[in-house]
GROMACS .gro file of C-alpha atoms in nm:
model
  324
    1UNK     CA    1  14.267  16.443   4.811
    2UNK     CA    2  14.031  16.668   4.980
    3UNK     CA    3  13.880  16.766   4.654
    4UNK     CA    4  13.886  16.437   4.558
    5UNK     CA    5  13.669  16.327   4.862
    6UNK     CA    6  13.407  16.616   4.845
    7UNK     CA    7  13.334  16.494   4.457
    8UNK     CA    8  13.260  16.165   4.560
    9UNK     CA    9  13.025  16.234   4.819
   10UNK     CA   10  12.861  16.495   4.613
   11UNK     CA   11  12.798  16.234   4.363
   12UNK     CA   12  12.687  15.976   4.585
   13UNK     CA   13  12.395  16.276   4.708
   14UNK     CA   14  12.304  16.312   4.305
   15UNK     CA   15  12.238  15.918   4.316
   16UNK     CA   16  12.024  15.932   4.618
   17UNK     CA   17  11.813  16.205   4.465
   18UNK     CA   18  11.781  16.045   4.149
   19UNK     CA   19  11.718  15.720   4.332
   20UNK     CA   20  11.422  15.910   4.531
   21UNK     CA   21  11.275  16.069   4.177
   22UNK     CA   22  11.257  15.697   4.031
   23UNK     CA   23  10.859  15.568   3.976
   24UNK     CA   24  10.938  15.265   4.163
   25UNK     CA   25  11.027  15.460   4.515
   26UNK     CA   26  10.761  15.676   4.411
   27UNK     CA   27  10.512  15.413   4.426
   28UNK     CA   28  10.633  15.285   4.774
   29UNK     CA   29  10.593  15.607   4.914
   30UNK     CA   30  10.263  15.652   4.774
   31UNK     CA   31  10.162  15.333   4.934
   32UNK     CA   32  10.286  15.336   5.286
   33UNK     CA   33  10.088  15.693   5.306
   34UNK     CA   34   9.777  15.464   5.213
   35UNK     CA   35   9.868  15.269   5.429
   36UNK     CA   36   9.933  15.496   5.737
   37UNK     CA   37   9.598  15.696   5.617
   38UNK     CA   38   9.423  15.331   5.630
   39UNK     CA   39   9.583  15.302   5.947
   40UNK     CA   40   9.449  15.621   6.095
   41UNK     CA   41   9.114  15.532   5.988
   42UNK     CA   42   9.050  15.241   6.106
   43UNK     CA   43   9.187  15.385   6.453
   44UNK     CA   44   8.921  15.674   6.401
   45UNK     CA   45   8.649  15.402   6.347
   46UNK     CA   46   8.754  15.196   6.679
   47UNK     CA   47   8.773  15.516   6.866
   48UNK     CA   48   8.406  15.616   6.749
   49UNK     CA   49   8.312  15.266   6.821
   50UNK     CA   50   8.429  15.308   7.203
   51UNK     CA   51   8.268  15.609   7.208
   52UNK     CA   52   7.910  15.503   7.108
   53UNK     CA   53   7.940  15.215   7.339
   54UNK     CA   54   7.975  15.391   7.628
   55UNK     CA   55   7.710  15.651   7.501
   56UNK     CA   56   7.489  15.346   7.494
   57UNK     CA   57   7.628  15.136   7.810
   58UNK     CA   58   7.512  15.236   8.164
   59UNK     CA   59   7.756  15.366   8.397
   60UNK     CA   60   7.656  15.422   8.708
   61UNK     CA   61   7.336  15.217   8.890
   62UNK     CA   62   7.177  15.298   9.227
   63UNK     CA   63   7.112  15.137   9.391
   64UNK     CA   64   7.316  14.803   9.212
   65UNK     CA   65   7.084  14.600   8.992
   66UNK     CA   66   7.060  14.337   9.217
   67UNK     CA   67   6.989  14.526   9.526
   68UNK     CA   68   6.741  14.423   9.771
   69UNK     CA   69   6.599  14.700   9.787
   70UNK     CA   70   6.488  14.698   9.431
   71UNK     CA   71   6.174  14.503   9.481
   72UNK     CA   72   5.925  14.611   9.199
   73UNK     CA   73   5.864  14.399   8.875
   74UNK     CA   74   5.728  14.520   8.576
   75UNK     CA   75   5.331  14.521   8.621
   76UNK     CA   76   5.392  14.703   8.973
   77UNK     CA   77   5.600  14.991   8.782
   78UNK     CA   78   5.405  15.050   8.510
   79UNK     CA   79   5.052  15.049   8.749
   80UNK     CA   80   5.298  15.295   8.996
   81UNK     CA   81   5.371  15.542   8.722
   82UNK     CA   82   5.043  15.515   8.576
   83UNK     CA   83   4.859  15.622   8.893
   84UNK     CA   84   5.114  15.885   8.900
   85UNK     CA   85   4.985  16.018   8.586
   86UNK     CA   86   4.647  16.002   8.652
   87UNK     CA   87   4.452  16.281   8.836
   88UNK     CA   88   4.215  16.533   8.892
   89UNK     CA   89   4.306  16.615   8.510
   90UNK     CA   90   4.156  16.355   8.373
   91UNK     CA   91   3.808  16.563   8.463
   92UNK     CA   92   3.921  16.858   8.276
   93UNK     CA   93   3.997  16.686   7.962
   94UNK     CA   94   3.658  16.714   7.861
   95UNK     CA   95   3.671  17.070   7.871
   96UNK     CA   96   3.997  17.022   7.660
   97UNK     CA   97   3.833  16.822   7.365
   98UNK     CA   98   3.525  17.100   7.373
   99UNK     CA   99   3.799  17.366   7.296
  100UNK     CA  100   3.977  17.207   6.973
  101UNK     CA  101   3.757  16.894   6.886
  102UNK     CA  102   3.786  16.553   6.875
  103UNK     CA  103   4.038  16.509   6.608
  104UNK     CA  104   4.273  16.760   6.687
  105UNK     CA  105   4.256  16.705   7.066
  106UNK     CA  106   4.331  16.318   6.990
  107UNK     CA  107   4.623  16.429   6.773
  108UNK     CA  108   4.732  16.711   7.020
  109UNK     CA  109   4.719  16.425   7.321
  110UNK     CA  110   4.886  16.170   7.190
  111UNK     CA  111   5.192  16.432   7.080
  112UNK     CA  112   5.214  16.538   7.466
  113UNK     CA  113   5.207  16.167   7.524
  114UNK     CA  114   5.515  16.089   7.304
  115UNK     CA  115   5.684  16.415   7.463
  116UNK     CA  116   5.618  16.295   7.819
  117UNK     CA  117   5.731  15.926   7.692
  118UNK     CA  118   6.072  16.107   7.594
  119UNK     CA  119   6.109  16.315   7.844
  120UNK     CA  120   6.101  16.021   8.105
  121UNK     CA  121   6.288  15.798   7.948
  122UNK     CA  122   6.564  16.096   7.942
  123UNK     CA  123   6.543  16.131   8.322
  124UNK     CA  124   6.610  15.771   8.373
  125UNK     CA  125   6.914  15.746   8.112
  126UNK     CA  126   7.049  16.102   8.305
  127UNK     CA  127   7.034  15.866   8.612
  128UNK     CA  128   7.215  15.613   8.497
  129UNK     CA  129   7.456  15.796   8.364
  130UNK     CA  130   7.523  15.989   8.743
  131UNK     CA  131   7.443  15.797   8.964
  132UNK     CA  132   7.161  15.983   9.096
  133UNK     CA  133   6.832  15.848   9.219
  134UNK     CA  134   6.574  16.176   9.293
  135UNK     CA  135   6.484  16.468   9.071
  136UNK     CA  136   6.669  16.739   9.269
  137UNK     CA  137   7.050  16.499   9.218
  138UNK     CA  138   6.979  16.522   8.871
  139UNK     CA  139   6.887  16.887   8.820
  140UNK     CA  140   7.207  16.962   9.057
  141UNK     CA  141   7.431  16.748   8.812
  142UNK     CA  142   7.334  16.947   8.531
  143UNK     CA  143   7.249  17.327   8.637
  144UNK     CA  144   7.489  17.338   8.969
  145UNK     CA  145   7.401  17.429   9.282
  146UNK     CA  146   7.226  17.751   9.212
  147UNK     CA  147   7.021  17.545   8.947
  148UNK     CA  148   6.928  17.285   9.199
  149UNK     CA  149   6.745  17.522   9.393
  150UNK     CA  150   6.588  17.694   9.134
  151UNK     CA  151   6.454  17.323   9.050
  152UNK     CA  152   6.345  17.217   9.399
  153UNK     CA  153   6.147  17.565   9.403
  154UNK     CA  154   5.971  17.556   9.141
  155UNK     CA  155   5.905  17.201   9.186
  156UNK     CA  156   5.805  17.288   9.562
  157UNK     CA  157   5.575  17.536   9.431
  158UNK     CA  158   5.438  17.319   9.143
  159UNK     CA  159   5.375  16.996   9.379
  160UNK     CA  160   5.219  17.196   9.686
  161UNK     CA  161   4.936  17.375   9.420
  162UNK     CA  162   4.873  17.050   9.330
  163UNK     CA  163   4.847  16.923   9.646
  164UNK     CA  164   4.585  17.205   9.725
  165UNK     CA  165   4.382  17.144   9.466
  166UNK     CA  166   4.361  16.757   9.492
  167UNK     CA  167   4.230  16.834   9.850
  168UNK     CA  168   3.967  17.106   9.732
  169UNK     CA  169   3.844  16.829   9.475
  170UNK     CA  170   3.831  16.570   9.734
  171UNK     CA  171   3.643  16.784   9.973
  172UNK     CA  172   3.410  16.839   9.684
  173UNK     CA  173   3.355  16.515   9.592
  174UNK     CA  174   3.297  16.360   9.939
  175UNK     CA  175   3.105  16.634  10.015
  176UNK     CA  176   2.858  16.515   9.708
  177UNK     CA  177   2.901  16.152   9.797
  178UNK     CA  178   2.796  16.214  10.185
  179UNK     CA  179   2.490  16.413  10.104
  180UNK     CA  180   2.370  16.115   9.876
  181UNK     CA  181   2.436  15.835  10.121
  182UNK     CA  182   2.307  16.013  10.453
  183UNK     CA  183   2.014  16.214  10.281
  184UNK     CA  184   2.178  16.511  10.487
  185UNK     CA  185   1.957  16.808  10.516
  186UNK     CA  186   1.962  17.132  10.649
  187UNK     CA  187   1.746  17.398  10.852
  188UNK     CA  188   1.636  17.538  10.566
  189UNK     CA  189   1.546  17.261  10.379
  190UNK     CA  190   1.895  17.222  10.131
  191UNK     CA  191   2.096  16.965  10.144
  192UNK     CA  192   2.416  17.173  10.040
  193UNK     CA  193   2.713  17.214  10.319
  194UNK     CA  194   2.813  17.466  10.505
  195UNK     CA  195   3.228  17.645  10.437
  196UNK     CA  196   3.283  17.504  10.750
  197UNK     CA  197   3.139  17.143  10.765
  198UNK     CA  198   3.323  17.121  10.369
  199UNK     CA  199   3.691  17.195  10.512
  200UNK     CA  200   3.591  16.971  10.811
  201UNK     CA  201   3.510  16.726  10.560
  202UNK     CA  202   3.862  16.840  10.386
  203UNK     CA  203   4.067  16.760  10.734
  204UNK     CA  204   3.905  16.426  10.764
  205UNK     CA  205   4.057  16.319  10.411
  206UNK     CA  206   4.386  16.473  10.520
  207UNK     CA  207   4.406  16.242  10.818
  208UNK     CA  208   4.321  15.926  10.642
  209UNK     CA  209   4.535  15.937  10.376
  210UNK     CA  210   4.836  16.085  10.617
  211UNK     CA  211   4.992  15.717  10.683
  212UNK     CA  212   5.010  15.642  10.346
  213UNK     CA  213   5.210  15.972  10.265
  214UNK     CA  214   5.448  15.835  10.512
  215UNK     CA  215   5.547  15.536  10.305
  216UNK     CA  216   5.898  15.491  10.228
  217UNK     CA  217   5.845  15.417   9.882
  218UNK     CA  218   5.596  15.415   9.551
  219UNK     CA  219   5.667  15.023   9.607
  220UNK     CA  220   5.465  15.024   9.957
  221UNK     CA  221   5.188  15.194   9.748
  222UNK     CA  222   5.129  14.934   9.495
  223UNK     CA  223   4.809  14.817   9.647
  224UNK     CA  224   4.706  15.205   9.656
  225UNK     CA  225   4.818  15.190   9.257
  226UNK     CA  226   4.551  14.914   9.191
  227UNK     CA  227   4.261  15.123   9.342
  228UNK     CA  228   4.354  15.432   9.171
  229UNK     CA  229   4.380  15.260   8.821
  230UNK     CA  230   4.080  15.125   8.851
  231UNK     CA  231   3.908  15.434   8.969
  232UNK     CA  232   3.988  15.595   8.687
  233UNK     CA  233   3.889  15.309   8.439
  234UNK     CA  234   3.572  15.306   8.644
  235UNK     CA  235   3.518  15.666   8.537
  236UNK     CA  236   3.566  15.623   8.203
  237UNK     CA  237   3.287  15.332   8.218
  238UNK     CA  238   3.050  15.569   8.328
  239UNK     CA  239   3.108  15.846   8.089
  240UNK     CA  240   3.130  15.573   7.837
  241UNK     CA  241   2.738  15.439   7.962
  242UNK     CA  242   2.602  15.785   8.037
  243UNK     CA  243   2.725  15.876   7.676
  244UNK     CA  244   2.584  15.637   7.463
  245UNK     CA  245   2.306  15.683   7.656
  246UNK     CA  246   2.269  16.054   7.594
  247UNK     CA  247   2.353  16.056   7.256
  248UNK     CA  248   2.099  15.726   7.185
  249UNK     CA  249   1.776  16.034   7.272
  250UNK     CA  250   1.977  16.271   7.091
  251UNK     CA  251   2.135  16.187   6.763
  252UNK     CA  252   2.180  16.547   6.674
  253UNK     CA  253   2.377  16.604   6.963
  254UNK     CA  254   2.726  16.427   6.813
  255UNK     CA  255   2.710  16.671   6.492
  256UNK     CA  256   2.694  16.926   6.679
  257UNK     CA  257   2.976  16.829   6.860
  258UNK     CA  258   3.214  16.763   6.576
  259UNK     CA  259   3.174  17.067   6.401
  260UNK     CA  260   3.382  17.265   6.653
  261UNK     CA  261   3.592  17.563   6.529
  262UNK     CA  262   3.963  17.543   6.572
  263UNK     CA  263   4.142  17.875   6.650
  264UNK     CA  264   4.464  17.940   6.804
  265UNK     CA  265   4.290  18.114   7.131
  266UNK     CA  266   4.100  17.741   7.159
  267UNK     CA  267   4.420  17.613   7.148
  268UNK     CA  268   4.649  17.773   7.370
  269UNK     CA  269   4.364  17.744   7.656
  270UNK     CA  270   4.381  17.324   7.594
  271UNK     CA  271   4.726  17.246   7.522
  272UNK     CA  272   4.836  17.368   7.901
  273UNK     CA  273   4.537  17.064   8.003
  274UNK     CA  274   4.700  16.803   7.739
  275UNK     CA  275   5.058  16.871   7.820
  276UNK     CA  276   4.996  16.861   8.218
  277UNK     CA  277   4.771  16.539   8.247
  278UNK     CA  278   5.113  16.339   8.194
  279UNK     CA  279   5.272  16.557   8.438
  280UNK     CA  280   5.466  16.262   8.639
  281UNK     CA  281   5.819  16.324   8.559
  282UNK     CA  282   5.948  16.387   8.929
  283UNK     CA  283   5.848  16.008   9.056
  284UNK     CA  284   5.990  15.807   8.734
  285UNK     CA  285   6.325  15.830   8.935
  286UNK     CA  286   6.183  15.678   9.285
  287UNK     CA  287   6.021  15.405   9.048
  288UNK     CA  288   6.340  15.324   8.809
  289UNK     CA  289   6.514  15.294   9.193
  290UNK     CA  290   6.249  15.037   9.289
  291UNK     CA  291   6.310  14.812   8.934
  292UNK     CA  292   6.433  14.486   8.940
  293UNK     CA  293   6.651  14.401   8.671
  294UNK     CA  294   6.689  14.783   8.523
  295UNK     CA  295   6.817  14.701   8.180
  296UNK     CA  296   6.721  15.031   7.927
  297UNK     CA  297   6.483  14.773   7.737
  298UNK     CA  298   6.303  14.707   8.083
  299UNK     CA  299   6.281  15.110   8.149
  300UNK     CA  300   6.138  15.174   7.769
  301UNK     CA  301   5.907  14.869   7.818
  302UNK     CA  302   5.768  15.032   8.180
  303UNK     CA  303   5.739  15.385   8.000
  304UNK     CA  304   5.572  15.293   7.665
  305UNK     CA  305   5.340  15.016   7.840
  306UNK     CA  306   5.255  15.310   8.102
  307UNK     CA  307   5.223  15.637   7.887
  308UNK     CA  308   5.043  15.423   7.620
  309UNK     CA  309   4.742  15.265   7.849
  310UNK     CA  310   4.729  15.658   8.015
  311UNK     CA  311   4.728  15.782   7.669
  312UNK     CA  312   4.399  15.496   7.572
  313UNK     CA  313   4.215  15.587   7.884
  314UNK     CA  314   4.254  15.979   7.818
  315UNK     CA  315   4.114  15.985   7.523
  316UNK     CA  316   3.801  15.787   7.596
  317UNK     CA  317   3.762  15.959   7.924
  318UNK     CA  318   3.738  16.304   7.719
  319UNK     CA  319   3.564  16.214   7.445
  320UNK     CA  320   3.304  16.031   7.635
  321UNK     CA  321   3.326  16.329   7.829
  322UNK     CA  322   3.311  16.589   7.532
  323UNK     CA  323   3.029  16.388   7.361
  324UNK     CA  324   2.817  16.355   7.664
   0.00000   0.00000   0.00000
């Protein structure tokens, strides 16, 4: 019997087999792993999906989009960053388009342009994406601690030589301005300043323009914004008329002025003046806090509208500049 039994169920296993080794069970196997590898793919594809839409989502806002505090609109942004960009640069860009030429300092301006566009818009998608609102937040979410400081020093450093040259320039330039309007005139007969009437001069400007370093904001600034645009459009008027003017008595004076040698010395002493005259990347964060509505379209619309007009008046103020 027991022999019996063991023959039976051996050839019930030889059935099986040949049962699995038939085409048609073939086939079914051979489709349900399509399937399952269908299956798996499609699961891969959602999961990527998910993935690039919270690549592409915003996280973290602050403060919230609809914030009171968030008072700026568009036109105020774009004129805030813009007279963040603009400087005592824009008077050394001349010098900058003598070095490499017209054409290759337009080229070479517009790339740092598009660099600085980048850049920016960068900075405002890392704050999104932390929650972070100043320059310092970010650099601590991405280098640590250590990096943070590294950051705020060289950023400490950067900002206070900048500071200390703005304030030489000013004491220059009001030192110019307030010989021509009083007709000054000294015991010699000059009409040049003393060392220390110039840094008097340079302590006066420091007091008047304390209060309005003691705004809360680059939104209580706007107004300051408006001057400072137009300042420098001013400028570029008047190199623009003295220019033409100039170049009306001397028509040889533009050939010579194209026919400038390119070399890589030339270049490595202008590229430091291109790169820096958008140097504005530690206030897009105040002014992405101050947005209203801070959709990512908004934010690329602020920074193209912004490092595009810079770009327009930067290269007329230095050519007019170059070719004067």
């Amino acid at each position: 019997m027991s022999r019996a039994r063991a023959s039976s169920s051996e050839l019930k296993l030889e059935e099986k087999r040949k049962d699995m080794d038939s085409p048609h069970i073939g086939k079914k196997v051979s489709s349900f792993k399509k399937a399952q590898s269908k299956l798996s793919q499609q699961n891969w594809l959602k999961m990527s999906k998910n993935r690039s839409s919270m690549l592409t989502t915003p996280e973290l806002i602050h403060p919230s989009p609809n914030n009171i505090a968030r008072k700026s609109d568009s036109y105020s942004a774009v004129f805030n960053l813009v007279a963040s960009i603009f400087g005592g640069s824009i008077l050394t860009l001349p010098y900058a388009f003598q070095q490499v030429g017209f054409f290759f300092g337009t080229i070479i301006l517009l790339c740092c342009g598009y660099a600085a566009n980048f850049s920016l818009y960068i900075l405002c998608v890392c704050t999104r994406r932390t929650g972070t609102q100043s320059y310092i937040q970010v650099a601590r979410h991405a280098y640590g601690s250590t990096g943070s400081w590294i950051v705020t020093g060289v950023l400490l450093c950067s900002t206070l030589f900048s500071i200390i040259a703005f304030m030489i320039l000013a004491r220059d330039i009001w030192s110019s301005i307030l010989q021509l309007v009083f007709k000054l005139v000294n015991n010699d007969g000059s009409i040049e300043f003393t060392t220390m009437q110039k840094n008097c001069i340079m302590i006066g400007c420091i007091v008047v323009t304390m209060p309005a370093g003691l705004a809360p904001s680059l939104y209580a600034l706007r107004h300051i914004s408006y001057v400072g645009f137009a300042s420098a459009i001013t400028l570029t008027i008047v190199l623009g008329y003295r220019c033409i003017e100039y170049n009306i008595e001397n028509t040889e004076a533009i050939k010579q002025a194209v026919a400038t040698d390119f070399t890589l010395s030339k270049f490595l002493t202008a590229l430091p003046i291109f790169s820096l005259s958008f140097l504005c990347q530690f206030n897009v964060l105040s002014i992405h806090s101050g947005l209203t509505n801070p959709t990512r379209e908004r934010v690329r619309e602020v920074l193209n509208y912004s490092l595009f007009g810079s770009s327009i008046v930067y290269i007329l103020a230095g050519s007019f500049g170059y070719f004067y």
